[in-house]
Coordinates of N, CA and C in Angstrom, one line a residue:
M11 N -1.9 -32.9 -60.6 CA -1.4 -31.9 -59.3 C -2.8 -31.1 -58.9
T12 N -3.9 -31.8 -57.9 CA -5.1 -31.6 -58.1 C -4.9 -29.8 -56.8
S13 N -6.1 -29.2 -56.8 CA -6.4 -27.9 -56.0 C -7.3 -28.2 -54.9
H14 N -7.1 -28.0 -53.7 CA -7.9 -27.9 -52.5 C -8.5 -26.4 -53.0
K15 N -9.9 -26.4 -52.6 CA -10.6 -24.9 -52.8 C -11.2 -25.3 -51.5
T16 N -10.7 -24.4 -50.3 CA -11.1 -24.1 -49.1 C -12.4 -23.1 -49.2
T17 N -13.5 -23.3 -48.3 CA -14.4 -22.4 -48.0 C -14.0 -21.4 -47.8
Q18 N -14.4 -19.9 -47.8 CA -14.0 -18.7 -46.6 C -15.0 -18.5 -46.1
T19 N -14.7 -18.3 -45.3 CA -16.0 -18.6 -44.0 C -15.4 -16.7 -43.0
M20 N -16.3 -16.6 -42.3 CA -16.1 -15.0 -41.6 C -17.3 -15.5 -40.1
K21 N -16.5 -15.1 -39.3 CA -17.2 -14.5 -38.1 C -18.7 -13.4 -38.5
P22 N -19.8 -14.0 -37.5 CA -20.8 -13.5 -37.4 C -20.3 -12.1 -37.6
A23 N -20.0 -11.1 -36.9 CA -20.0 -9.8 -36.5 C -19.2 -9.2 -37.9
T24 N -18.4 -9.9 -38.8 CA -17.7 -9.6 -39.8 C -18.8 -9.1 -40.9
A25 N -19.5 -11.0 -41.0 CA -20.6 -10.6 -41.4 C -21.7 -9.5 -42.0
A26 N -21.8 -9.4 -40.5 CA -22.7 -8.3 -39.9 C -22.8 -6.8 -40.6
K27 N -21.6 -6.8 -40.5 CA -20.7 -5.7 -41.1 C -21.1 -5.2 -42.2
K28 N -20.4 -6.7 -43.0 CA -20.4 -6.4 -44.4 C -21.7 -5.9 -45.0
L29 N -23.0 -6.8 -44.5 CA -24.5 -6.6 -44.6 C -25.1 -5.2 -44.5
G30 N -24.3 -4.2 -43.4 CA -24.7 -3.0 -42.8 C -25.4 -3.2 -41.8
V31 N -25.5 -4.2 -40.7 CA -26.5 -4.9 -39.8 C -26.2 -4.7 -38.6
Y32 N -26.5 -4.6 -37.6 CA -26.0 -4.4 -36.3 C -26.8 -6.2 -35.3
L33 N -25.3 -6.9 -35.3 CA -24.9 -8.5 -34.7 C -26.3 -8.4 -34.0
E34 N -26.1 -7.7 -32.8 CA -27.4 -8.3 -31.9 C -28.7 -8.0 -31.7
A35 N -29.0 -7.7 -33.5 CA -30.5 -7.6 -33.5 C -30.5 -8.9 -34.8
T36 N -29.4 -9.5 -35.0 CA -29.6 -10.6 -35.8 C -30.1 -11.4 -35.0
P37 N -31.1 -12.9 -35.8 CA -31.4 -14.4 -35.2 C -30.3 -14.7 -34.7
A38 N -30.5 -15.8 -33.6 CA -29.4 -16.3 -32.6 C -28.8 -17.4 -33.9
E39 N -29.6 -17.9 -34.5 CA -29.0 -18.7 -35.5 C -27.6 -18.2 -36.4
F40 N -28.0 -16.4 -36.8 CA -27.1 -16.0 -37.3 C -25.9 -15.3 -36.4
Q41 N -26.1 -15.5 -35.6 CA -24.7 -15.0 -34.4 C -24.1 -15.2 -34.1
E42 N -24.7 -17.4 -34.1 CA -24.1 -18.4 -33.3 C -23.1 -19.0 -34.4
G43 N -22.9 -18.9 -35.7 CA -22.7 -19.7 -36.8 C -21.5 -18.9 -37.1
V44 N -21.2 -19.5 -38.2 CA -19.9 -19.2 -39.2 C -20.7 -18.7 -40.7
V45 N -20.3 -17.9 -41.2 CA -20.9 -17.1 -42.7 C -19.6 -17.3 -43.6
T46 N -19.9 -18.6 -44.6 CA -19.5 -18.9 -45.9 C -19.5 -17.6 -46.7
R47 N -18.8 -17.1 -47.7 CA -18.6 -16.5 -48.6 C -19.9 -16.2 -49.6
D48 N -19.9 -17.6 -50.0 CA -21.2 -17.9 -50.6 C -22.7 -17.5 -50.0
E49 N -22.6 -17.9 -48.8 CA -24.0 -17.2 -47.4 C -24.1 -16.0 -47.5
L50 N -22.9 -15.3 -47.9 CA -22.7 -13.9 -47.2 C -23.4 -13.5 -48.7
N51 N -23.3 -13.8 -49.9 CA -23.4 -13.6 -51.6 C -24.7 -13.8 -51.6
A52 N -25.3 -14.7 -50.9 CA -26.6 -14.9 -50.9 C -27.9 -14.6 -50.3
L53 N -27.5 -14.0 -49.4 CA -28.1 -12.4 -48.1 C -27.7 -11.8 -48.9
Q54 N -27.3 -11.3 -49.4 CA -26.7 -9.4 -50.3 C -27.6 -9.6 -51.6
A55 N -27.6 -11.0 -52.4 CA -28.6 -11.0 -53.3 C -29.7 -11.5 -53.4
D56 N -30.5 -11.7 -52.2 CA -31.7 -12.1 -52.0 C -31.9 -12.4 -50.3
P57 N -31.5 -10.8 -49.8 CA -32.1 -10.6 -48.3 C -33.7 -11.4 -48.2
P58 N -33.5 -12.0 -46.8 CA -34.6 -13.0 -45.6 C -35.4 -12.0 -45.4
E59 N -36.4 -12.0 -45.2 CA -37.4 -11.3 -44.5 C -36.8 -10.4 -43.1
W60 N -35.7 -11.0 -42.1 CA -35.3 -10.4 -40.9 C -34.2 -9.4 -41.7
L61 N -33.4 -9.6 -42.8 CA -32.7 -8.9 -42.8 C -33.1 -7.4 -43.5
R62 N -34.0 -7.6 -44.4 CA -35.0 -6.7 -45.3 C -35.4 -5.8 -43.9
E63 N -35.8 -6.0 -43.0 CA -36.8 -5.8 -41.7 C -35.8 -4.8 -40.9
L64 N -34.3 -5.6 -40.6 CA -33.6 -5.4 -39.8 C -32.8 -3.7 -40.7
R65 N -32.6 -3.9 -42.2 CA -31.9 -2.8 -42.7 C -33.4 -1.5 -43.0
R66 N -34.5 -2.0 -43.0 CA -35.6 -1.0 -43.1 C -36.1 -0.2 -41.6
T67 N -35.8 -1.2 -40.2 CA -36.3 -0.3 -39.3 C -35.2 -0.1 -38.4
G68 N -34.1 -1.4 -38.2 CA -32.8 -1.1 -37.5 C -33.3 -1.9 -36.4
P69 N -32.6 -2.2 -34.7 CA -31.8 -0.8 -35.0 C -30.4 -1.1 -35.8
H70 N -29.5 0.2 -35.8 CA -28.8 0.2 -36.8 C -27.3 0.2 -36.4
P71 N -26.1 -0.2 -37.2 CA -24.7 0.2 -36.3 C -24.4 1.6 -36.5
R72 N -23.6 2.1 -35.6 CA -23.3 3.4 -35.7 C -22.7 4.1 -37.1
P73 N -21.8 3.3 -37.9 CA -21.6 3.6 -39.7 C -22.7 3.7 -39.8
V74 N -24.1 3.0 -39.8 CA -25.5 3.5 -40.5 C -26.1 4.3 -40.3
V75 N -26.0 4.8 -39.2 CA -26.3 6.2 -38.6 C -25.8 6.8 -39.1
A76 N -24.5 7.3 -38.9 CA -23.8 8.2 -39.2 C -24.2 8.6 -41.0
A77 N -24.0 7.7 -41.2 CA -24.6 7.9 -42.7 C -26.1 8.7 -43.3
K78 N -26.6 7.4 -42.3 CA -28.1 8.4 -42.2 C -28.3 10.2 -42.0
L79 N -27.7 10.2 -40.7 CA -27.6 11.2 -40.7 C -26.8 12.9 -41.5
G80 N -25.7 11.7 -41.8 CA -25.1 12.8 -43.0 C -23.4 13.5 -42.4
I81 N -23.1 12.8 -41.0 CA -22.3 12.8 -40.6 C -21.0 11.8 -40.0
S82 N -20.0 12.2 -39.5 CA -18.9 11.1 -39.1 C -19.5 10.6 -38.1
I83 N -18.4 9.4 -37.9 CA -18.8 8.5 -36.7 C -18.7 9.1 -35.5
G84 N -17.3 9.9 -35.8 CA -16.8 10.6 -34.9 C -17.6 11.5 -33.9
G85 N -18.6 12.5 -35.1 CA -19.5 13.1 -35.5 C -20.6 12.9 -34.5
L86 N -21.2 11.7 -34.2 CA -22.1 10.9 -33.3 C -21.5 10.8 -32.0
T87 N -20.0 10.7 -31.9 CA -19.8 10.9 -30.7 C -19.7 12.0 -30.0
R88 N -19.2 12.9 -30.4 CA -19.6 14.3 -29.8 C -20.4 14.4 -29.0
G89 N -22.0 14.2 -30.4 CA -23.1 14.3 -30.4 C -23.6 13.4 -29.0
G90 N -22.9 12.9 -28.7 CA -23.4 11.6 -27.6 C -24.3 10.5 -27.9
I91 N -24.1 10.0 -29.1 CA -24.7 9.0 -29.3 C -23.7 7.7 -30.1
T92 N -23.9 6.9 -28.5 CA -23.0 5.5 -28.7 C -23.7 4.4 -28.6
E93 N -24.9 4.5 -28.8 CA -25.6 3.2 -29.1 C -26.5 2.9 -30.3
P94 N -26.4 2.2 -30.6 CA -27.3 2.1 -32.4 C -28.6 2.3 -32.1
L95 N -29.4 3.4 -33.1 CA -30.5 4.1 -33.4 C -31.4 3.2 -33.8
T96 N -32.8 3.2 -34.1 CA -33.5 2.5 -35.4 C -33.6 3.8 -36.2
T97 N -34.4 3.5 -37.4 CA -35.0 4.8 -37.9 C -35.8 5.5 -37.4
E98 N -36.7 4.8 -36.6 CA -37.5 6.0 -35.9 C -36.9 7.2 -35.2
Q99 N -35.5 6.8 -34.7 CA -35.0 7.7 -33.4 C -34.1 8.3 -34.4
I100 N -33.4 7.9 -35.9 CA -32.6 8.9 -36.7 C -33.4 9.6 -37.2
E101 N -34.7 9.5 -37.5 CA -35.9 10.4 -38.5 C -36.2 11.4 -37.2
A102 N -36.5 11.2 -35.9 CA -36.9 11.9 -34.8 C -35.6 12.8 -34.8
L103 N -34.2 12.5 -35.0 CA -33.3 13.5 -34.7 C -32.7 14.5 -35.6
K104 N -33.5 14.1 -37.1 CA -33.4 14.4 -38.1 C -34.3 15.9 -38.3
A105 N -35.7 15.4 -37.5 CA -36.9 16.2 -37.7 C -36.4 17.6 -36.5
E106 N -35.5 17.2 -35.1 CA -35.0 17.7 -34.0 C -34.6 18.8 -34.3
S107 N -33.4 18.3 -34.9 CA -32.2 19.0 -35.6 C -31.5 19.7 -34.6
P108 N -30.9 18.9 -33.1 CA -30.0 19.5 -32.2 C -29.0 20.3 -33.2
D109 N -28.8 21.4 -32.4 CA -27.5 21.8 -32.5 C -26.0 21.1 -32.9
W110 N -26.1 20.4 -32.4 CA -24.8 19.5 -31.9 C -24.9 18.9 -33.5
L111 N -26.4 18.3 -34.2 CA -26.4 17.6 -35.3 C -25.8 18.7 -36.9
V112 N -26.8 19.7 -36.5 CA -26.7 20.9 -37.7 C -24.9 21.5 -37.4
R113 N -24.1 21.3 -36.3 CA -22.7 22.0 -36.7 C -21.9 20.7 -37.3
E114 N -22.6 19.1 -36.5 CA -21.7 18.2 -37.3 C -22.0 17.8 -38.7
R115 N -22.8 17.7 -39.4 CA -23.1 18.4 -41.0 C -22.6 19.2 -41.5
E116 N -22.3 20.2 -40.7 CA -21.4 21.4 -41.5 C -20.0 21.3 -41.9
I117 N -19.7 20.2 -40.5 CA -18.5 19.8 -40.8 C -18.3 18.7 -42.1
Q118 N -19.1 18.3 -41.8 CA -19.3 17.1 -43.1 C -18.7 17.3 -44.2
A119 N -20.0 18.6 -44.3 CA -19.9 19.4 -46.0 C -18.8 19.9 -46.4
D120 N -18.2 20.8 -44.9 CA -16.7 21.3 -45.6 C -15.8 20.1 -45.7
V121 N -15.8 18.8 -44.9 CA -14.4 17.8 -45.2 C -14.8 17.7 -47.1
R122 N -15.9 17.2 -47.2 CA -16.6 16.9 -48.6 C -15.7 17.9 -49.5
K123 N -16.3 19.3 -49.1 CA -15.6 20.2 -50.0 C -14.1 20.2 -50.3
E124 N -13.3 19.8 -48.7 CA -11.9 19.6 -49.0 C -11.5 18.2 -50.0
A125 N -11.8 17.7 -50.1 CA -11.7 16.3 -50.6 C -11.8 16.5 -52.2
V126 N -12.7 17.5 -52.0 CA -13.0 17.6 -53.9 C -12.2 18.2 -54.2
R127 N -11.6 19.5 -53.6 CA -11.1 20.4 -53.9 C -9.1 19.8 -53.8
V128 N -8.7 18.9 -53.2 CA -7.6 18.2 -53.5 C -7.9 17.4 -54.4
K129 N -9.0 16.6 -54.5 CA -8.7 16.0 -55.8 C -8.7 17.0 -57.4
E130 N -9.1 17.7 -57.1 CA -9.3 18.8 -58.6 C -8.0 19.2 -58.7
K131 N -7.3 19.6 -57.6 CA -5.9 20.0 -57.7 C -5.2 18.9 -57.7
K132 N -5.3 17.4 -57.7 CA -4.3 16.6 -57.9 C -4.7 16.4 -59.4
D133 N -5.6 16.1 -60.1 CA -6.1 16.2 -61.5 C -5.3 17.2 -62.4

């Protein structure tokens, strides 16, 4: 009996999400092709310069922006942030510390505290 091993592939959008980068900022050949599981693993293990640069300077997708700001994706939306941001823009927002960002960080801190409380109650 022979086994047929098929190569698992994914759309560029899925690969970009797994790599934590904004798809539209990736090279055209990445956006237009399919990515195999092996290629994704290779990109994660030894990122090429374009991937290192994207991770360093952006633009970053919303989940990464939210994480860097310490808030939820919903908090980004409430704050009026709907587009990807660069690292420089994120740092500027942190320095400016607008009221909405302070409020969203407080909400996120409360959510984390509640999650810890619930987990401790279960244990």
